[in-house]
């Protein structure tokens, strides 16, 4: 008998914008996302994903099947906010990741320096096209898997890729 995975697999859709792409949380892969004790998943495409509580934050996605061959660089940023009842972030920096071909970039972000409840765009990662396999895909992620402390109250609104 097969059991339902506790991890949410997104629909991997994205929308073209004037200067790049936007990805909403329904398109993302969320570790522990299929367990209502840990996440409130979006009902509609443009709704945010709300973290209730986890001690392992891993949210990933990718853009593929697009003509990015002529582009050489993108800024990748997560639009997130902390709700007023957020907890566990004071000593839990998150890491943004972007990968294109053999080029991987990481950026450490402290979410508590932002005002609770206010939408903010995190520091962006500039990713340049690499060589090798998968140059037709750009991968990205948001992680906090190292300190093993419980954290909650994060809302993910979107991921934005902006052509440079």
Coordinates of C-alpha atoms in Angstrom, one line a residue, residues 44-127:
X44 CA -5.3 29.5 -5.8
X45 CA -2.4 30.1 -8.2
X46 CA -1.4 33.5 -6.9
X47 CA -1.9 32.8 -3.2
X48 CA 1.0 32.7 -0.8
X49 CA 2.3 29.6 1.0
X50 CA 2.4 30.0 4.8
X51 CA 4.9 28.2 7.0
X52 CA 3.2 27.1 10.3
X53 CA 6.3 25.5 11.8
X54 CA 9.3 23.4 10.7
X55 CA 12.8 22.8 11.7
X56 CA 13.8 21.9 8.1
X57 CA 13.0 24.7 5.6
X58 CA 13.5 23.7 2.0
X59 CA 11.6 25.3 -0.8
X60 CA 12.8 24.7 -4.4
X61 CA 11.8 25.2 -8.0
X62 CA 13.0 25.7 -11.5
X63 CA 12.2 27.4 -14.8
X64 CA 12.7 25.2 -17.9
X65 CA 11.4 24.8 -21.4
X66 CA 12.0 28.5 -22.2
X67 CA 14.3 30.1 -24.6
X68 CA 16.9 31.5 -22.3
X69 CA 19.8 30.6 -24.6
X70 CA 20.3 34.2 -25.6
X71 CA 20.2 35.6 -22.0
X72 CA 23.3 35.6 -19.9
X73 CA 22.2 36.8 -16.5
X74 CA 19.2 37.0 -14.2
X75 CA 18.6 38.4 -10.7
X76 CA 16.7 35.8 -8.6
X77 CA 14.7 37.0 -5.6
X78 CA 12.1 35.7 -3.2
X79 CA 9.2 37.9 -2.2
X80 CA 8.5 36.9 1.4
X81 CA 7.2 38.4 4.6
X82 CA 7.2 37.5 8.3
X83 CA 3.8 37.4 10.0
X84 CA 3.3 39.1 13.3
X85 CA 3.4 35.7 15.1
X86 CA 6.6 34.6 13.4
X87 CA 9.1 32.8 15.6
X88 CA 12.6 31.2 15.5
X89 CA 14.1 33.5 12.9
X90 CA 16.4 35.6 15.2
X91 CA 19.2 33.1 15.0
X92 CA 18.1 31.3 11.8
X93 CA 19.4 33.0 8.7
X94 CA 18.0 31.6 5.4
X95 CA 20.0 30.9 2.3
X96 CA 18.9 31.7 -1.2
X97 CA 20.3 29.5 -4.0
X98 CA 20.3 29.8 -7.8
X99 CA 21.9 27.4 -10.3
X100 CA 22.3 27.6 -14.0
X101 CA 24.4 25.0 -15.7
X102 CA 27.5 24.5 -13.7
X103 CA 27.2 27.9 -12.0
X104 CA 25.7 27.9 -8.5
X105 CA 25.3 31.0 -6.3
X106 CA 24.3 31.2 -2.6
X107 CA 23.2 34.3 -0.6
X108 CA 22.7 34.4 3.2
X109 CA 19.6 36.5 4.3
X110 CA 18.5 37.6 7.8
X111 CA 14.7 37.9 7.7
X112 CA 14.4 39.5 11.2
X113 CA 15.9 42.7 9.9
X114 CA 12.6 43.3 8.1
X115 CA 9.4 44.6 9.6
X116 CA 6.8 42.0 10.6
X117 CA 3.9 41.7 8.2
X118 CA 5.5 43.9 5.6
X119 CA 6.1 42.4 2.2
X120 CA 9.8 42.5 1.3
X121 CA 11.9 41.4 -1.5
X122 CA 15.0 39.6 -0.3
X123 CA 18.4 40.3 -1.5
X124 CA 18.7 39.0 -5.0
X125 CA 21.2 36.5 -6.4
X126 CA 22.7 37.3 -9.7
X127 CA 23.1 34.1 -11.7

